[in-house]
Coordinates of C-alpha atoms in Angstrom, one line a residue:
M1144 CA -18.0 16.9 35.9
S1145 CA -19.9 15.8 38.9
P1146 CA -21.5 18.6 41.0
F1147 CA -19.5 17.3 44.0
C1148 CA -15.8 16.5 43.5
L1149 CA -14.1 14.0 45.8
G1150 CA -11.2 15.6 47.6
A1151 CA -8.4 13.2 48.3
M1152 CA -6.4 15.2 50.8
T1153 CA -7.3 12.7 53.5
F1154 CA -6.3 9.6 51.6
G1155 CA -3.5 8.2 53.7
D1156 CA -2.9 8.8 57.4
D1157 CA 0.7 10.1 56.9
W1158 CA -0.2 13.5 58.4
G1159 CA -1.7 12.1 61.6
F1160 CA -5.3 12.2 60.4
G1161 CA -7.1 10.8 57.4
S1162 CA -8.0 7.4 56.1
G1163 CA -5.9 4.3 55.7
E1164 CA -5.5 2.7 52.2
E1165 CA -8.4 0.3 52.4
E1166 CA -10.9 2.9 53.7
S1167 CA -9.8 5.3 51.1
K1168 CA -10.4 2.7 48.4
R1169 CA -13.9 2.1 49.8
V1170 CA -14.6 5.8 49.6
L1171 CA -13.4 5.9 46.0
D1172 CA -15.6 3.0 45.0
Q1173 CA -18.7 4.3 46.7
Y1174 CA -18.2 7.8 45.1
I1175 CA -17.9 6.2 41.7
D1176 CA -20.8 3.8 42.2
R1177 CA -23.0 6.8 43.1
G1178 CA -22.1 8.4 39.8
G1179 CA -19.2 10.6 40.8
N1180 CA -16.4 11.1 38.3
F1181 CA -14.2 14.0 39.5
I1182 CA -11.3 13.3 42.0
D1183 CA -9.0 16.0 43.3
T1184 CA -5.6 15.5 44.9
A1185 CA -2.1 17.2 44.9
N1186 CA 1.5 16.0 44.8
V1187 CA 2.1 16.9 48.5
Y1188 CA -1.1 15.5 49.9
T1189 CA -0.1 13.0 52.6
K1190 CA 3.5 13.2 51.2
G1191 CA 2.5 11.8 47.9
H1192 CA 0.6 8.8 49.4
S1193 CA -2.8 10.3 48.2
E1194 CA -1.7 10.1 44.6
K1195 CA -0.3 6.6 45.0
I1196 CA -3.6 5.3 46.5
I1197 CA -5.5 6.7 43.5
G1198 CA -2.9 5.2 41.2
D1199 CA -3.0 1.8 42.8
H1200 CA -6.8 1.7 42.7
L1201 CA -7.7 3.5 39.5
G1202 CA -4.7 4.6 37.5
R1203 CA -3.2 1.2 36.7
H1204 CA -6.6 -0.1 35.6
P1205 CA -7.6 1.5 32.2
S1206 CA -11.2 0.6 32.5
R1207 CA -11.5 2.5 35.8
R1208 CA -9.1 5.3 34.9
D1209 CA -11.1 6.2 31.8
R1210 CA -14.3 6.7 33.8
V1211 CA -12.9 9.5 36.0
V1212 CA -11.5 13.0 35.8
I1213 CA -8.3 13.1 37.8
A1214 CA -7.1 16.5 39.0
T1215 CA -3.8 17.1 40.8
K1216 CA -1.6 20.0 41.7
F1217 CA 2.0 21.3 41.4
F1218 CA 3.8 23.9 43.5
G1219 CA 4.2 22.0 46.8
N1220 CA 7.9 21.2 47.6
M1221 CA 8.6 17.5 48.1
Y1222 CA 12.3 18.2 48.8
S1223 CA 12.9 20.7 51.6
G1224 CA 15.9 22.9 51.0
D1225 CA 15.8 22.5 47.3
P1226 CA 14.7 25.8 45.6
N1227 CA 13.7 23.8 42.5
G1228 CA 11.7 21.3 44.4
G1229 CA 8.6 23.4 44.4
G1230 CA 7.0 26.5 43.0
A1231 CA 5.8 27.2 39.5
S1232 CA 9.0 27.4 37.4
R1233 CA 9.4 25.4 34.3
K1234 CA 11.9 23.0 35.9
S1235 CA 9.9 22.4 39.1
L1236 CA 6.4 22.0 37.5
T1237 CA 7.7 19.7 34.8
A1238 CA 9.4 17.5 37.3
A1239 CA 6.3 17.6 39.6
C1240 CA 4.1 16.5 36.6
E1241 CA 6.4 13.5 35.8
Q1242 CA 6.4 12.4 39.5
S1243 CA 2.6 12.8 39.8
L1244 CA 2.1 10.7 36.6
R1245 CA 4.3 8.0 38.1
R1246 CA 2.4 7.9 41.4
L1247 CA -1.0 8.1 39.7
Q1248 CA 0.1 5.4 37.3
T1249 CA -1.5 7.1 34.3
D1250 CA -0.3 8.6 31.0
Y1251 CA -2.1 11.9 31.5
I1252 CA -3.6 14.3 34.1
D1253 CA -7.1 15.5 33.2
L1254 CA -6.8 18.8 35.1
Y1255 CA -3.5 20.2 36.4
W1256 CA -3.8 22.9 39.0
M1257 CA -1.2 25.4 40.1
H1258 CA -1.7 25.0 43.8
C1259 CA -0.7 28.6 44.7
W1260 CA 0.6 31.7 42.9
D1261 CA 4.4 31.7 42.8
R1262 CA 5.5 35.3 43.3
F1263 CA 9.1 34.4 42.4
T1264 CA 8.3 33.1 38.9
P1265 CA 7.0 35.2 35.9
I1266 CA 3.5 34.1 35.1
E1267 CA 4.5 33.8 31.4
E1268 CA 7.0 31.1 32.3
T1269 CA 4.4 29.1 34.1
M1270 CA 1.8 29.4 31.4
R1271 CA 4.3 28.5 28.6
A1272 CA 5.5 25.4 30.5
L1273 CA 1.9 24.3 31.1
D1274 CA 1.2 24.7 27.4
D1275 CA 4.1 22.4 26.6
L1276 CA 2.7 19.7 28.9
V1277 CA -0.7 20.0 27.2
A1278 CA 1.0 19.8 23.7
A1279 CA 2.9 16.7 24.9
G1280 CA -0.3 15.0 25.9
K1281 CA 0.6 14.7 29.6
V1282 CA -2.0 17.2 30.7
R1283 CA -5.5 17.8 29.3
Y1284 CA -6.6 21.1 31.0
I1285 CA -5.1 23.6 33.4
G1286 CA -6.4 25.7 36.2
F1287 CA -5.2 27.9 39.1
S1288 CA -5.8 27.6 42.8
D1289 CA -5.3 30.2 45.5
T1290 CA -4.1 32.9 43.1
P1291 CA -5.0 36.7 43.1
A1292 CA -7.5 37.9 40.5
G1293 CA -5.0 40.2 38.9
K1294 CA -2.6 37.3 38.3
V1295 CA -5.4 35.1 37.0
T1296 CA -6.4 37.8 34.6
Q1297 CA -2.8 38.3 33.4
A1298 CA -2.3 34.6 32.9
Q1299 CA -5.5 34.2 30.9
V1300 CA -5.1 37.2 28.7
T1301 CA -1.4 36.3 28.0
A1302 CA -2.4 32.7 27.1
K1303 CA -5.1 33.8 24.7
M1304 CA -3.0 36.5 23.1
R1305 CA -0.2 34.1 22.4
G1306 CA -2.2 31.1 21.4
W1307 CA -1.3 29.1 24.5
T1308 CA -3.6 26.7 26.5
P1309 CA -6.0 28.9 28.5
L1310 CA -7.2 28.3 32.1
I1311 CA -10.6 26.6 32.4
A1312 CA -11.1 26.9 36.2
L1313 CA -10.2 28.3 39.6
Q1314 CA -10.0 26.3 42.8
L1315 CA -10.7 28.6 45.7
E1316 CA -11.6 28.5 49.4
Y1317 CA -15.3 29.3 49.6
S1318 CA -17.8 28.7 52.4
L1319 CA -20.3 30.5 54.6
L1320 CA -17.3 31.5 56.7
E1321 CA -15.0 32.5 53.8
R1322 CA -16.8 34.6 51.2
T1323 CA -14.2 37.3 50.4
I1324 CA -13.6 35.8 46.9
E1325 CA -16.9 37.5 46.0
G1326 CA -15.0 40.7 45.7
D1327 CA -12.5 40.1 42.9
L1328 CA -12.1 36.4 42.1
I1329 CA -15.7 35.4 41.3
P1330 CA -16.3 38.4 39.1
A1331 CA -13.0 37.7 37.3
A1332 CA -13.9 34.1 36.8
A1333 CA -17.2 35.2 35.2
E1334 CA -15.5 37.6 32.9
L1335 CA -12.8 35.1 31.9
G1336 CA -15.1 32.1 31.4
L1337 CA -13.6 30.1 34.3
G1338 CA -15.5 27.6 36.4
I1339 CA -15.2 27.7 40.2
T1340 CA -14.3 24.7 42.3
P1341 CA -14.6 25.6 46.0
W1342 CA -12.4 23.9 48.6
S1343 CA -13.1 23.6 52.3
P1344 CA -16.9 24.3 51.9
L1345 CA -17.3 23.1 55.5
M1346 CA -14.3 25.1 56.9
S1347 CA -12.5 22.0 58.0
G1348 CA -15.6 20.8 59.8
M1349 CA -16.6 24.0 61.5
L1350 CA -19.8 24.1 59.4
T1351 CA -20.9 20.6 60.3
G1352 CA -22.6 21.9 63.4
K1353 CA -20.7 19.8 65.8
Y1354 CA -18.7 22.8 67.2
T1355 CA -20.8 25.3 69.1
R1356 CA -20.4 27.8 71.8
G1357 CA -21.3 25.2 74.3
N1358 CA -18.5 22.7 73.5
A1359 CA -15.9 25.0 72.0
A1360 CA -13.8 25.3 75.2
S1361 CA -13.5 21.5 75.5
A1362 CA -13.3 20.6 71.8
K1363 CA -10.2 18.8 70.6
P1364 CA -10.6 18.5 66.8
S1365 CA -8.3 16.2 64.9
R1366 CA -7.2 19.1 62.7
G1367 CA -6.4 21.3 65.6
V1368 CA -5.8 24.9 64.8
F1369 CA -7.4 24.5 61.3
I1370 CA -10.7 24.5 63.2
T1371 CA -10.1 26.2 66.5
R1372 CA -9.0 29.4 64.8
A1373 CA -12.5 29.7 63.5
F1374 CA -14.0 29.7 67.0
T1375 CA -15.1 33.3 66.9
E1376 CA -18.4 35.1 67.7
E1377 CA -18.9 35.8 64.1
A1378 CA -18.5 32.2 63.1
F1379 CA -20.8 31.0 65.9
R1380 CA -23.5 33.4 64.7
V1381 CA -23.3 31.7 61.3
V1382 CA -23.4 28.2 62.8
D1383 CA -26.5 29.2 64.9
I1384 CA -28.4 30.1 61.7
L1385 CA -27.1 27.1 59.9
I1386 CA -28.3 24.7 62.6
E1387 CA -31.7 26.4 62.7
V1388 CA -32.1 26.1 58.9
A1389 CA -31.1 22.5 59.0
K1390 CA -33.7 21.8 61.7
Q1391 CA -36.5 23.5 59.7
I1392 CA -35.9 21.4 56.6
D1393 CA -35.0 18.2 58.6
T1394 CA -31.5 17.7 57.4
T1395 CA -27.9 18.2 58.7
P1396 CA -26.0 21.5 58.9
A1397 CA -23.2 20.0 56.7
R1398 CA -25.7 19.4 53.9
V1399 CA -27.2 22.9 54.2
A1400 CA -23.7 24.4 54.0
L1401 CA -22.7 22.3 51.0
A1402 CA -26.0 23.1 49.2
W1403 CA -25.5 26.8 49.8
V1404 CA -22.0 26.7 48.2
Q1405 CA -23.0 24.6 45.3
S1406 CA -25.9 27.0 44.5
R1407 CA -23.6 30.1 44.2
P1408 CA -23.0 31.8 40.9
G1409 CA -20.1 30.4 38.9
V1410 CA -19.7 27.3 41.1
V1411 CA -19.3 24.1 38.9
S1412 CA -18.2 21.4 41.3
T1413 CA -17.6 21.6 45.1
I1414 CA -14.8 19.6 46.7
I1415 CA -16.0 17.4 49.5
G1416 CA -13.7 15.5 51.8
A1417 CA -14.6 12.2 53.4
R1418 CA -12.6 10.0 55.7
T1419 CA -15.3 7.3 55.8
V1420 CA -18.0 6.0 53.5
E1421 CA -20.6 7.3 56.1
Q1422 CA -19.2 10.8 55.8
L1423 CA -19.3 10.6 52.0
E1424 CA -23.0 9.5 52.0
D1425 CA -23.9 12.3 54.4
N1426 CA -22.3 14.9 52.2
L1427 CA -23.8 13.5 49.0
G1428 CA -27.2 14.0 50.6
A1429 CA -26.7 17.8 50.0
L1430 CA -27.5 17.2 46.3
E1431 CA -31.1 16.5 47.3
I1432 CA -31.5 19.9 49.0
Q1433 CA -33.0 23.0 47.4
L1434 CA -32.8 25.9 49.8
S1435 CA -35.8 28.2 49.8
P1436 CA -35.3 31.9 49.1
E1437 CA -36.0 32.7 52.8
H1438 CA -33.4 30.2 54.0
A1439 CA -30.8 31.3 51.5
K1440 CA -31.4 34.9 52.5
A1441 CA -30.9 34.1 56.2
L1442 CA -27.6 32.4 55.4
Q1443 CA -26.5 35.2 53.1
E1444 CA -27.2 37.9 55.6
V1445 CA -25.5 36.3 58.6
S1446 CA -22.4 35.5 56.7
R1447 CA -22.1 38.7 54.6
P1448 CA -18.4 39.4 54.2
K1449 CA -16.5 42.7 54.7
L1450 CA -14.8 43.2 51.3
N1451 CA -11.9 45.5 50.5
F1452 CA -12.5 48.9 49.0
P1453 CA -14.2 49.7 46.7
Y1454 CA -16.8 46.9 47.0
D1455 CA -19.0 48.4 49.7
F1456 CA -18.8 51.7 47.8
I1457 CA -19.9 50.0 44.6
R1458 CA -22.7 48.1 46.3
N1459 CA -24.1 51.3 47.7
A1460 CA -23.6 53.2 44.4
A1461 CA -26.6 51.8 42.6
G1462 CA -28.7 54.9 43.4
F1463 CA -25.9 57.2 42.5
G1464 CA -25.6 55.7 39.0
Y1465 CA -29.1 54.5 38.2
S1466 CA -31.3 56.6 40.4
G1467 CA -34.8 54.9 40.5
A1468 CA -34.2 52.8 37.3
T1469 CA -34.4 49.1 37.0
V1470 CA -31.4 47.4 35.3
N1471 CA -31.1 43.6 34.9
G1472 CA -34.0 43.1 37.3
V1473 CA -32.4 45.2 40.0
T1474 CA -34.2 48.5 41.0
A1475 CA -31.9 51.1 42.3
P1476 CA -33.0 53.5 45.0
V1477 CA -33.7 57.1 44.1
N1478 CA -30.7 59.3 44.6
P1479 CA -31.8 62.2 46.9
L1480 CA -29.1 64.4 45.5
S1481 CA -30.4 64.0 41.9
P1482 CA -32.6 66.7 40.3
A1483 CA -36.3 66.0 40.8
N1484 CA -37.1 67.1 37.2
D1485 CA -35.4 68.6 34.1
A1486 CA -36.1 72.1 35.3
E1487 CA -33.7 71.7 38.2
R1488 CA -30.7 70.8 36.0
Y1489 CA -28.2 73.4 35.1

């Protein structure tokens, strides 16, 4: 898959923001012409219009469709008030798949994501239904988005024990302003052999550098609260360093933020959104950036997340467990409570 995946959430202006059909098609064409092959959407994006735009432009044309990896999602309810209209039950996800195939005008979905964990449906039911879709040839691969690490692990272990289709990837929010997946989900992905596809690597535009302390009070972003809720002192400290790094290497803050995410362990392909061809070109420029160790460290430190227990304890326990030893290239500090020599041990 391409290192950058084209996110199609903004295809169609049905939500009051996004791109019209013609601009969306131009973005698609430019992305493919530049060598991109991975497109991500969902059944509920712009009320189904996103999938239809992709279907009209790519799905109905076999020569175009065969060149791309099309990913879409189930879970979102397209029929308010209908308990079977969304979620991850066999009935709802099977119906959602059929509807997505119709809108995408294709016989198969390359990668089918569960958009969010459904706490009302047993994970075994979801995995068995997805396995049936793969066996029927309607889906090639499956993945989870926005699901706790425990449920991801349960699903993967269950599938492998029962000979069902396993997960291949996780789609997770990940950026310099959202790093808490480094606690459970990224380690789980590494253990289970899952690739990571980050979404919102620019935090809805907050990490483009156009929102600062100086203009925050008067800013009226098109996505409203999706951005303004990030107007915090902690976020602006990250933006300050981001802008400084961008100046030092003569590029844009958005490119630096994208390059940082794409360089993280386990990340396979980062989802970028683009309402215009110009935005797409700016984002693709991040592939040309190689952050220096000094710049990466500055970004790491200013954005370091506060993780749930026991991760800070584990991070600080290297000396406790490996006092003074070097393991996998990491040298642990000497534990001051350890015996200085064999004679001090009981």
